[in-house]
Coordinates of C-alpha atoms in Angstrom, one line a residue:
X272 CA 124.6 156.5 104.0
X273 CA 121.7 157.9 105.7
X274 CA 120.4 157.3 109.0
X275 CA 117.9 157.1 110.9
X276 CA 118.5 159.0 114.9
X277 CA 116.3 159.2 117.8
X278 CA 117.2 163.0 119.3
X279 CA 115.8 163.1 123.2
X280 CA 115.3 167.0 124.6
X281 CA 114.2 169.4 122.2
X282 CA 116.2 172.0 123.3
X283 CA 119.3 174.4 121.6
X284 CA 120.9 171.2 122.0
X285 CA 119.2 168.8 120.3
X286 CA 117.9 170.8 117.7
X287 CA 121.7 172.3 117.0
X288 CA 122.1 168.8 116.2
X289 CA 118.9 167.7 114.8
X290 CA 119.4 170.6 112.2
X291 CA 123.0 169.5 111.5
X292 CA 121.6 165.8 110.9
X293 CA 119.5 166.8 108.3
X294 CA 122.2 168.4 106.1
X295 CA 124.0 165.5 105.6
X296 CA 121.0 163.4 105.1
X297 CA 119.2 161.6 108.6
X298 CA 116.3 161.5 108.9
X299 CA 115.8 162.9 112.8
X300 CA 113.2 162.4 114.9
X301 CA 112.9 164.2 117.5
X302 CA 111.1 163.7 121.5
X303 CA 111.2 165.9 124.1
X304 CA 108.7 165.7 126.6
X305 CA 108.0 169.4 127.2
X306 CA 105.1 170.9 125.2
X307 CA 107.3 174.4 124.5
X308 CA 110.1 172.9 123.7
X309 CA 107.5 171.1 120.9
X310 CA 108.8 174.1 118.3
X311 CA 108.4 172.1 114.6
X312 CA 109.2 175.1 112.8
X313 CA 113.0 175.5 113.8
X314 CA 113.6 172.0 112.6
X315 CA 111.2 171.4 109.5
X316 CA 112.5 168.6 107.7
X317 CA 112.6 166.3 112.0
X318 CA 110.2 164.6 113.3
X319 CA 108.5 165.3 116.6
X320 CA 107.1 163.4 119.3
X321 CA 105.3 165.4 122.9
X322 CA 106.5 162.2 125.2
X323 CA 109.1 161.6 128.1
X324 CA 112.0 159.6 125.9
X325 CA 112.9 158.1 129.5
X326 CA 109.8 156.5 129.7
X327 CA 110.2 152.5 128.3
X328 CA 106.2 153.4 126.2
X329 CA 107.8 156.6 124.1
X330 CA 110.5 155.1 123.0
X331 CA 108.6 152.2 122.0
X332 CA 106.4 154.7 119.9
X333 CA 109.4 157.0 118.8
X334 CA 109.6 153.0 117.0
X335 CA 113.5 153.0 119.0
X336 CA 115.2 149.8 117.6
X337 CA 114.7 151.6 113.9
X338 CA 117.0 153.5 114.7
X339 CA 120.9 153.5 114.1
X340 CA 121.8 156.7 116.7
X341 CA 119.9 157.2 120.1
X342 CA 120.9 160.5 121.1
X343 CA 120.6 161.4 125.3
X344 CA 120.8 165.5 124.7
X345 CA 118.7 167.0 127.8
X346 CA 120.4 169.3 130.5
X347 CA 119.5 166.6 133.2
X348 CA 122.1 163.8 133.6
X349 CA 119.9 161.2 135.2
X350 CA 117.8 160.7 131.9
X351 CA 120.8 161.2 130.0
X352 CA 121.8 158.0 131.7
X353 CA 118.0 156.6 131.5
X354 CA 117.8 156.9 127.6
X355 CA 120.7 155.6 127.2
X356 CA 120.1 152.3 129.6
X357 CA 117.3 151.6 127.5
X358 CA 117.8 152.5 124.5
X359 CA 121.2 150.1 123.9
X360 CA 119.7 146.8 126.5
X361 CA 116.1 147.4 125.4
X362 CA 115.8 148.4 122.0
X363 CA 120.2 147.7 120.8
X364 CA 120.8 150.2 118.9
X365 CA 123.8 150.1 117.4
X366 CA 125.2 153.4 118.5
X367 CA 123.8 155.2 121.7
X368 CA 125.8 159.6 122.0
X369 CA 124.6 161.7 125.7
X370 CA 125.1 164.4 126.5
X371 CA 127.7 165.6 130.0
X372 CA 126.2 168.4 131.6
X373 CA 127.9 167.9 134.7
X374 CA 131.4 167.3 134.7
X375 CA 131.7 165.0 138.1
X376 CA 128.7 163.4 137.0
X377 CA 131.7 161.3 133.4
X378 CA 132.1 158.1 135.2
X379 CA 128.8 156.9 135.2
X380 CA 128.8 157.6 130.9
X381 CA 129.9 154.4 130.1
X382 CA 129.3 151.3 128.2
X383 CA 127.5 149.7 131.6
X384 CA 124.6 152.9 131.5
X385 CA 124.4 151.7 127.6
X386 CA 126.4 154.5 126.6
X387 CA 129.1 154.1 123.4
X388 CA 129.6 158.6 123.8
X389 CA 129.8 160.4 126.1
X390 CA 130.3 164.4 124.8
X391 CA 131.1 166.7 127.9
X392 CA 130.5 170.0 126.7
X393 CA 133.4 171.1 129.9
X394 CA 135.7 168.6 129.3
X395 CA 136.3 168.9 126.1
X396 CA 137.0 173.1 127.0
X397 CA 139.4 172.2 129.1
X398 CA 140.9 169.5 126.4
X399 CA 141.9 172.4 124.0
X400 CA 142.8 175.5 126.2
X401 CA 145.5 172.3 127.5
X402 CA 146.2 171.4 124.3
X403 CA 146.4 174.9 123.3
X404 CA 148.8 176.2 125.2
X405 CA 151.4 172.7 125.2
X406 CA 154.0 172.2 122.7
X407 CA 156.0 168.9 122.6
X408 CA 153.4 166.8 124.7
X409 CA 150.9 164.2 124.2
X410 CA 147.6 165.0 124.9
X411 CA 144.8 162.6 124.6
X412 CA 142.0 163.4 123.1
X413 CA 139.0 161.0 123.0
X414 CA 139.3 157.2 124.6
X415 CA 137.5 154.7 122.2
X416 CA 136.3 152.4 124.5
X417 CA 135.4 149.7 122.7
X418 CA 138.5 149.8 120.5
X419 CA 140.8 150.3 123.2
X420 CA 142.3 153.0 121.1
X421 CA 143.0 156.4 121.4
X422 CA 142.4 160.0 119.5
X423 CA 145.9 161.7 120.3
X424 CA 147.2 165.3 119.6
X425 CA 150.7 167.1 119.6
X426 CA 151.9 170.0 118.6
X427 CA 155.4 169.4 117.2
X428 CA 157.9 171.0 118.4
X429 CA 160.6 173.0 116.6
X430 CA 163.4 170.6 117.8
X431 CA 161.4 167.1 116.8
X432 CA 163.5 164.7 114.7
X433 CA 160.0 164.5 112.9
X434 CA 160.4 168.5 111.4
X435 CA 161.3 168.0 107.2
X436 CA 161.0 163.9 107.7
X437 CA 158.7 163.2 104.5
X438 CA 155.6 161.7 105.7
X439 CA 156.4 158.7 103.2
X440 CA 159.1 157.8 105.2
X441 CA 158.0 158.3 108.6
X442 CA 157.6 154.5 110.7
X443 CA 154.7 155.1 113.6
X444 CA 154.7 153.1 116.3
X445 CA 152.2 150.0 116.5
X446 CA 149.5 150.2 114.5
X447 CA 149.1 154.2 115.6
X448 CA 148.0 156.3 112.0
X449 CA 148.5 159.9 111.1
X450 CA 144.7 161.3 110.8
X451 CA 144.8 165.2 110.4
X452 CA 147.1 167.6 110.2
X453 CA 146.3 171.1 111.3
X454 CA 148.4 173.7 109.8
X455 CA 147.9 178.0 110.3
X456 CA 144.8 176.8 111.5
X457 CA 143.7 174.3 108.1
X458 CA 143.1 171.0 109.0
X459 CA 144.6 168.7 106.2
X460 CA 145.3 165.0 106.1
X461 CA 148.0 163.5 106.1
X462 CA 150.4 163.5 102.5
X463 CA 152.9 160.6 102.0
X464 CA 155.1 163.0 99.8
X465 CA 154.2 165.9 102.0
X466 CA 156.7 167.3 104.8
X467 CA 155.4 167.9 109.0
X468 CA 156.4 171.3 110.2
X469 CA 157.3 172.9 113.0
X470 CA 154.5 174.0 114.7
X471 CA 151.9 171.5 112.8
X472 CA 148.9 169.3 115.1
X473 CA 149.6 166.6 114.7
X474 CA 146.1 164.0 115.3
X475 CA 146.3 160.4 115.7
X476 CA 144.4 157.5 115.7
X477 CA 146.8 155.5 118.4
X478 CA 146.7 152.4 121.0
X479 CA 146.6 153.6 125.0
X480 CA 150.4 151.0 124.8
X481 CA 152.1 153.3 121.7
X482 CA 151.2 156.7 123.0
X483 CA 154.7 156.7 124.8
X484 CA 156.7 155.2 123.1
X485 CA 154.4 157.7 120.6
X486 CA 155.5 161.1 122.4
X487 CA 159.5 159.7 122.3
X488 CA 159.6 159.6 119.4
X489 CA 157.7 162.6 118.0
X490 CA 159.7 165.0 121.0
X491 CA 162.4 162.8 122.8
X492 CA 162.8 163.8 125.7
X493 CA 164.1 163.7 129.8
X494 CA 160.5 162.1 131.9
X495 CA 158.5 163.3 128.8
X496 CA 154.6 162.2 129.6
X497 CA 151.1 161.5 127.8
X498 CA 148.4 164.5 129.4
X499 CA 145.1 162.4 130.2
X500 CA 143.0 164.9 129.4
X501 CA 140.0 162.6 127.7
X502 CA 136.5 164.7 127.0
X503 CA 134.2 161.5 125.2
X504 CA 134.9 158.3 125.2
X505 CA 133.7 155.5 122.8
X506 CA 133.4 155.7 119.0
X507 CA 131.4 158.4 117.7

């Protein structure tokens, strides 16, 4: 489904996002207040607007009320919060995504400021390091506040009772859903007739209430805990 997406901030990050979304068939509007950032030749398929994405009049000119998604991708956390809040409260944009530049500001990027999805590169890198060195621990990667669900990952240890089990025969706790398996560096959807192998990286969507039960099922041992390293919040 093609969407109209407004991106505040036409720096390297904003332009990279724009190019990726254009390739996927979406309509893109790039907004930046710096004339030097208006480089239409770098994203030729996008619309461009020289304006301040923190000003109501600029967002009206951009037709933000016609957008399906607003992305605040500037290098200024204050600007990203203001754009997200205006997009959500004044223009009713269904989905807002905001870039977090400084980890100390992460706590602000939530629904109170109109942010549906907060993306923190430092937090993402920390979580991926944690994920890479952890086997047998459930690692929380993303938090989806609106649905009260999390994206969690576990690298399946060799001693897990699930190793060798047919995926279709496994009964996950509650509303847990196995969404992907990463094996030998390649992601694949779960096959009911396939089996789990030691070293598989398993990605689940689960309510927080079932995380502990899922962890104990995959890697039963005394005192198991869920590592809480959320990268982003809510729906992407």
